């Protein structure tokens, strides 16, 4: 069992829909990262958070430390949001990253 | 400020060949790392470095060597390429101060195929 689990693995939605991607982790962490990877492209850091909630434009990330769960929300989704979204946890102690397998999001116009 | 630069972007090798994947960053980051990304799996750590002259193994180090002679550069060497090393390779860097609570900066990746 991977220490970082994401769901769903694949998500297809219509333009304008509210999107939620979930991430659960089983290790002690010092930070939780959300990353975005476009097809054939590099990886971009969207958020890094250790508590509460962060917002950037239409993207919102939340984390519940007690439940070891984080969510990434996209409001008013757009086809350019189509990408793979990756959750990663910084392991408390050795400061290394453990990655989820990613959620492939497709937004249909 | 170019960030993290990886070269080449694509490479095809024959089994047994050796090559070096280059990684350079211009943010004066102490921490640099190499990951491989395979279908259906999360990124896995190959090797990492917390500063010039210091390197350590990650989760999947076999078949790879690294060195860190300068803060800027962190090359990854495949000693004798094997088909199992076909993958997409990402180099990343971050500042060391603040520990893991620093955003990672990734290169654009190197897509490597071993025939």
mmCIF file of C-alpha atoms in Angstrom:
data_model
loop_
_atom_site.group_PDB
_atom_site.id
_atom_site.type_symbol
_atom_site.label_atom_id
_atom_site.label_comp_id
_atom_site.label_asym_id
_atom_site.label_seq_id
_atom_site.Cartn_x
_atom_site.Cartn_y
_atom_site.Cartn_z
ATOM 1 C CA UNK A 1 0.000 0.000 0.000
ATOM 2 C CA UNK A 2 1.416 3.364 -1.040
ATOM 3 C CA UNK A 3 1.960 5.777 1.821
ATOM 4 C CA UNK A 4 0.247 8.494 -0.220
ATOM 5 C CA UNK A 5 -3.031 7.606 -1.924
ATOM 6 C CA UNK A 6 -4.930 9.795 -4.362
ATOM 7 C CA UNK A 7 -8.464 9.545 -5.645
ATOM 8 C CA UNK A 8 -9.833 9.424 -8.183
ATOM 9 C CA UNK A 9 -7.169 8.158 -10.573
ATOM 10 C CA UNK A 10 -9.006 9.668 -13.522
ATOM 11 C CA UNK A 11 -11.606 12.422 -13.600
ATOM 12 C CA UNK A 12 -13.481 13.828 -16.583
ATOM 13 C CA UNK A 13 -15.763 16.831 -16.126
ATOM 14 C CA UNK A 14 -17.522 19.494 -18.113
ATOM 15 C CA UNK A 15 -16.167 23.005 -18.281
ATOM 16 C CA UNK A 16 -17.398 25.066 -15.351
ATOM 17 C CA UNK A 17 -17.784 22.177 -12.920
ATOM 18 C CA UNK A 18 -16.355 22.228 -9.400
ATOM 19 C CA UNK A 19 -13.524 19.713 -9.114
ATOM 20 C CA UNK A 20 -12.253 17.902 -6.020
ATOM 21 C CA UNK A 21 -9.188 15.674 -5.885
ATOM 22 C CA UNK A 22 -8.413 13.839 -2.668
ATOM 23 C CA UNK A 23 -5.167 12.769 -1.043
ATOM 24 C CA UNK A 24 -4.711 10.569 2.024
ATOM 25 C CA UNK A 25 -1.416 9.802 3.664
ATOM 26 C CA UNK A 26 -0.298 7.370 6.330
ATOM 27 C CA UNK A 27 3.071 8.841 7.319
ATOM 28 C CA UNK A 28 3.922 11.668 9.659
ATOM 29 C CA UNK A 29 4.452 14.705 7.520
ATOM 30 C CA UNK A 30 5.875 18.178 7.853
ATOM 31 C CA UNK A 31 4.242 19.459 4.652
ATOM 32 C CA UNK A 32 1.857 18.392 1.903
ATOM 33 C CA UNK A 33 2.467 19.437 -1.691
ATOM 34 C CA UNK A 34 0.147 19.673 -4.672
ATOM 35 C CA UNK A 35 1.846 19.578 -8.055
ATOM 36 C CA UNK A 36 0.571 19.960 -11.617
ATOM 37 C CA UNK A 37 1.938 18.163 -14.667
ATOM 38 C CA UNK A 38 0.688 18.970 -18.165
ATOM 39 C CA UNK A 39 0.948 16.279 -20.866
ATOM 40 C CA UNK A 40 4.551 15.923 -21.944
ATOM 41 C CA UNK A 41 5.505 18.738 -19.660
ATOM 42 C CA UNK A 42 7.369 19.488 -16.512
ATOM 43 C CA UNK A 43 6.060 19.537 -12.972
ATOM 44 C CA UNK A 44 4.969 22.741 -11.299
ATOM 45 C CA UNK A 45 4.419 23.252 -7.595
ATOM 46 C CA UNK A 46 0.905 24.606 -6.914
ATOM 47 C CA UNK A 47 0.704 24.554 -3.155
ATOM 48 C CA UNK A 48 2.658 23.548 -0.100
ATOM 49 C CA UNK A 49 0.747 23.483 3.156
ATOM 50 C CA UNK A 50 1.068 22.115 6.661
ATOM 51 C CA UNK A 51 -2.265 23.269 8.064
ATOM 52 C CA UNK A 52 -5.538 24.899 7.118
ATOM 53 C CA UNK A 53 -6.225 26.158 3.650
ATOM 54 C CA UNK A 54 -4.521 28.020 0.806
ATOM 55 C CA UNK A 55 -6.058 29.691 -2.233
ATOM 56 C CA UNK A 56 -4.550 30.802 -5.513
ATOM 57 C CA UNK A 57 -6.954 32.034 -8.141
ATOM 58 C CA UNK A 58 -9.471 29.260 -8.831
ATOM 59 C CA UNK A 59 -7.450 26.675 -6.932
ATOM 60 C CA UNK A 60 -7.952 25.882 -3.258
ATOM 61 C CA UNK A 61 -6.002 23.367 -1.182
ATOM 62 C CA UNK A 62 -7.029 22.180 2.262
ATOM 63 C CA UNK A 63 -5.469 19.834 4.766
ATOM 64 C CA UNK A 64 -6.825 18.068 7.854
ATOM 65 C CA UNK A 65 -3.851 16.942 9.914
ATOM 66 C CA UNK A 66 -5.921 14.822 12.327
ATOM 67 C CA UNK A 67 -7.557 12.880 9.494
ATOM 68 C CA UNK A 68 -4.350 12.809 7.393
ATOM 69 C CA UNK A 69 -6.266 14.048 4.393
ATOM 70 C CA UNK A 70 -5.882 16.852 1.884
ATOM 71 C CA UNK A 71 -8.062 18.053 -0.962
ATOM 72 C CA UNK A 72 -7.416 20.136 -4.046
ATOM 73 C CA UNK A 73 -10.432 22.016 -5.390
ATOM 74 C CA UNK A 74 -10.796 23.792 -8.715
ATOM 75 C CA UNK A 75 -13.675 26.199 -9.119
ATOM 76 C CA UNK A 76 -15.142 27.088 -12.537
ATOM 77 C CA UNK A 77 -12.969 24.471 -14.248
ATOM 78 C CA UNK A 78 -11.564 25.231 -17.685
ATOM 79 C CA UNK A 79 -10.057 22.975 -20.383
ATOM 80 C CA UNK A 80 -6.616 24.465 -19.632
ATOM 81 C CA UNK A 81 -6.900 22.869 -16.166
ATOM 82 C CA UNK A 82 -6.574 19.474 -17.864
ATOM 83 C CA UNK A 83 -3.431 17.939 -16.409
ATOM 84 C CA UNK A 84 -2.192 15.354 -13.942
ATOM 85 C CA UNK A 85 -2.379 16.555 -10.345
ATOM 86 C CA UNK A 86 0.078 14.975 -7.947
ATOM 87 C CA UNK A 87 -0.023 14.943 -4.172
ATOM 88 C CA UNK A 88 3.279 14.562 -2.311
ATOM 89 C CA UNK A 89 4.093 14.424 1.385
ATOM 90 C CA UNK A 90 7.299 15.581 3.016
ATOM 91 C CA UNK A 91 8.149 12.853 5.500
ATOM 92 C CA UNK A 92 8.646 14.204 8.983
ATOM 93 C CA UNK A 93 12.174 13.372 10.039
ATOM 94 C CA UNK A 94 13.990 12.607 6.793
ATOM 95 C CA UNK A 95 12.405 15.470 4.818
ATOM 96 C CA UNK A 96 12.076 13.309 1.712
ATOM 97 C CA UNK A 97 9.035 13.442 -0.548
ATOM 98 C CA UNK A 98 6.637 10.523 -1.008
ATOM 99 C CA UNK A 99 4.465 10.920 -4.087
ATOM 100 C CA UNK A 100 0.980 9.758 -4.955
ATOM 101 C CA UNK A 101 0.390 8.247 -8.378
ATOM 102 C CA UNK A 102 -1.496 11.283 -9.648
ATOM 103 C CA UNK A 103 -5.012 12.157 -10.784
ATOM 104 C CA UNK A 104 -5.527 12.685 -14.500
ATOM 105 C CA UNK A 105 -8.062 15.494 -14.934
ATOM 106 C CA UNK A 106 -9.745 16.161 -18.277
ATOM 107 C CA UNK A 107 -12.063 19.146 -18.663
ATOM 108 C CA UNK A 108 -14.337 18.967 -21.692
ATOM 109 C CA UNK A 109 -15.432 22.249 -23.316
ATOM 110 C CA UNK B 1 16.458 33.184 -13.742
ATOM 111 C CA UNK B 2 16.091 29.888 -15.637
ATOM 112 C CA UNK B 3 15.181 27.717 -12.615
ATOM 113 C CA UNK B 4 16.071 24.048 -13.101
ATOM 114 C CA UNK B 5 17.428 23.107 -16.524
ATOM 115 C CA UNK B 6 17.651 19.519 -17.688
ATOM 116 C CA UNK B 7 19.364 18.237 -20.820
ATOM 117 C CA UNK B 8 18.727 16.398 -23.017
ATOM 118 C CA UNK B 9 14.916 16.382 -23.268
ATOM 119 C CA UNK B 10 14.873 13.091 -25.161
ATOM 120 C CA UNK B 11 17.411 10.298 -25.539
ATOM 121 C CA UNK B 12 17.441 6.814 -27.003
ATOM 122 C CA UNK B 13 20.167 4.411 -25.908
ATOM 123 C CA UNK B 14 21.100 0.864 -26.631
ATOM 124 C CA UNK B 15 21.423 -1.628 -23.791
ATOM 125 C CA UNK B 16 24.866 -1.385 -22.232
ATOM 126 C CA UNK B 17 25.569 2.187 -23.282
ATOM 127 C CA UNK B 18 26.368 4.827 -20.695
ATOM 128 C CA UNK B 19 25.265 8.425 -20.585
ATOM 129 C CA UNK B 20 24.923 11.424 -18.319
ATOM 130 C CA UNK B 21 21.734 13.398 -17.741
ATOM 131 C CA UNK B 22 22.554 16.984 -16.941
ATOM 132 C CA UNK B 23 20.808 19.135 -14.341
ATOM 133 C CA UNK B 24 21.623 22.720 -13.433
ATOM 134 C CA UNK B 25 19.878 25.276 -11.237
ATOM 135 C CA UNK B 26 20.539 28.981 -10.793
ATOM 136 C CA UNK B 27 18.648 29.559 -7.532
ATOM 137 C CA UNK B 28 21.574 28.720 -5.240
ATOM 138 C CA UNK B 29 19.607 25.791 -3.823
ATOM 139 C CA UNK B 30 21.532 23.417 -1.618
ATOM 140 C CA UNK B 31 19.160 20.453 -1.992
ATOM 141 C CA UNK B 32 18.983 18.725 -5.371
ATOM 142 C CA UNK B 33 17.439 15.405 -6.275
ATOM 143 C CA UNK B 34 16.750 13.036 -9.142
ATOM 144 C CA UNK B 35 13.456 11.172 -9.584
ATOM 145 C CA UNK B 36 12.156 8.725 -12.115
ATOM 146 C CA UNK B 37 8.522 8.621 -13.189
ATOM 147 C CA UNK B 38 7.023 5.392 -14.451
ATOM 148 C CA UNK B 39 3.431 4.683 -15.548
ATOM 149 C CA UNK B 40 1.122 3.867 -12.653
ATOM 150 C CA UNK B 41 3.717 4.763 -10.036
ATOM 151 C CA UNK B 42 4.508 7.894 -8.122
ATOM 152 C CA UNK B 43 7.823 9.620 -8.654
ATOM 153 C CA UNK B 44 10.612 7.694 -6.977
ATOM 154 C CA UNK B 45 13.789 9.175 -5.555
ATOM 155 C CA UNK B 46 17.015 7.935 -7.151
ATOM 156 C CA UNK B 47 19.722 10.058 -5.508
ATOM 157 C CA UNK B 48 19.853 13.350 -3.701
ATOM 158 C CA UNK B 49 22.362 15.904 -2.450
ATOM 159 C CA UNK B 50 22.186 18.416 0.390
ATOM 160 C CA UNK B 51 25.161 20.423 -0.851
ATOM 161 C CA UNK B 52 28.345 20.375 -2.887
ATOM 162 C CA UNK B 53 30.400 17.285 -2.157
ATOM 163 C CA UNK B 54 27.520 15.468 -0.396
ATOM 164 C CA UNK B 55 25.334 12.868 -2.065
ATOM 165 C CA UNK B 56 23.160 10.023 -0.812
ATOM 166 C CA UNK B 57 21.019 7.228 -2.185
ATOM 167 C CA UNK B 58 17.282 7.376 -2.521
ATOM 168 C CA UNK B 59 14.712 4.649 -3.011
ATOM 169 C CA UNK B 60 15.938 3.263 -6.369
ATOM 170 C CA UNK B 61 19.691 4.016 -6.713
ATOM 171 C CA UNK B 62 20.921 0.852 -8.443
ATOM 172 C CA UNK B 63 22.418 1.470 -11.882
ATOM 173 C CA UNK B 64 22.874 5.202 -11.318
ATOM 174 C CA UNK B 65 25.706 7.391 -10.067
ATOM 175 C CA UNK B 66 25.724 11.036 -9.082
ATOM 176 C CA UNK B 67 28.249 13.654 -8.067
ATOM 177 C CA UNK B 68 27.923 17.221 -6.822
ATOM 178 C CA UNK B 69 31.074 19.219 -7.421
ATOM 179 C CA UNK B 70 29.277 22.588 -7.496
ATOM 180 C CA UNK B 71 26.078 23.988 -5.982
ATOM 181 C CA UNK B 72 24.627 24.518 -9.459
ATOM 182 C CA UNK B 73 25.125 21.121 -11.120
ATOM 183 C CA UNK B 74 23.910 17.636 -10.254
ATOM 184 C CA UNK B 75 24.476 15.170 -13.124
ATOM 185 C CA UNK B 76 22.995 11.683 -13.147
ATOM 186 C CA UNK B 77 25.041 8.934 -14.775
ATOM 187 C CA UNK B 78 23.709 5.687 -16.149
ATOM 188 C CA UNK B 79 26.609 3.279 -15.977
ATOM 189 C CA UNK B 80 25.331 0.506 -18.281
ATOM 190 C CA UNK B 81 21.845 1.232 -19.556
ATOM 191 C CA UNK B 82 19.171 -1.456 -19.181
ATOM 192 C CA UNK B 83 15.616 -1.544 -20.610
ATOM 193 C CA UNK B 84 14.293 -1.271 -17.027
ATOM 194 C CA UNK B 85 15.750 2.224 -16.911
ATOM 195 C CA UNK B 86 13.379 3.420 -19.639
ATOM 196 C CA UNK B 87 11.558 6.205 -17.851
ATOM 197 C CA UNK B 88 11.073 9.936 -17.540
ATOM 198 C CA UNK B 89 13.657 11.503 -15.278
ATOM 199 C CA UNK B 90 13.108 14.687 -13.290
ATOM 200 C CA UNK B 91 15.640 16.786 -11.482
ATOM 201 C CA UNK B 92 14.427 19.004 -8.657
ATOM 202 C CA UNK B 93 15.896 21.519 -6.261
ATOM 203 C CA UNK B 94 14.874 23.407 -3.149
ATOM 204 C CA UNK B 95 16.422 25.496 -0.433
ATOM 205 C CA UNK B 96 17.637 23.526 2.595
ATOM 206 C CA UNK B 97 16.709 26.065 5.266
ATOM 207 C CA UNK B 98 13.186 25.369 6.502
ATOM 208 C CA UNK B 99 13.629 21.679 5.752
ATOM 209 C CA UNK B 100 10.910 19.992 3.771
ATOM 210 C CA UNK B 101 8.706 23.061 4.066
ATOM 211 C CA UNK B 102 10.215 24.537 0.954
ATOM 212 C CA UNK B 103 8.634 24.349 -2.488
ATOM 213 C CA UNK B 104 10.302 21.999 -4.927
ATOM 214 C CA UNK B 105 11.371 23.331 -8.309
ATOM 215 C CA UNK B 106 11.358 20.732 -11.071
ATOM 216 C CA UNK B 107 13.061 20.598 -14.435
ATOM 217 C CA UNK B 108 11.090 19.782 -17.587
ATOM 218 C CA UNK B 109 12.192 16.151 -17.545
ATOM 219 C CA UNK B 110 14.283 13.855 -19.727
ATOM 220 C CA UNK B 111 12.441 11.105 -21.596
ATOM 221 C CA UNK B 112 14.853 8.178 -21.860
ATOM 222 C CA UNK B 113 14.308 5.015 -23.884
ATOM 223 C CA UNK B 114 16.620 2.029 -23.656
ATOM 224 C CA UNK B 115 16.412 -0.432 -26.540
#
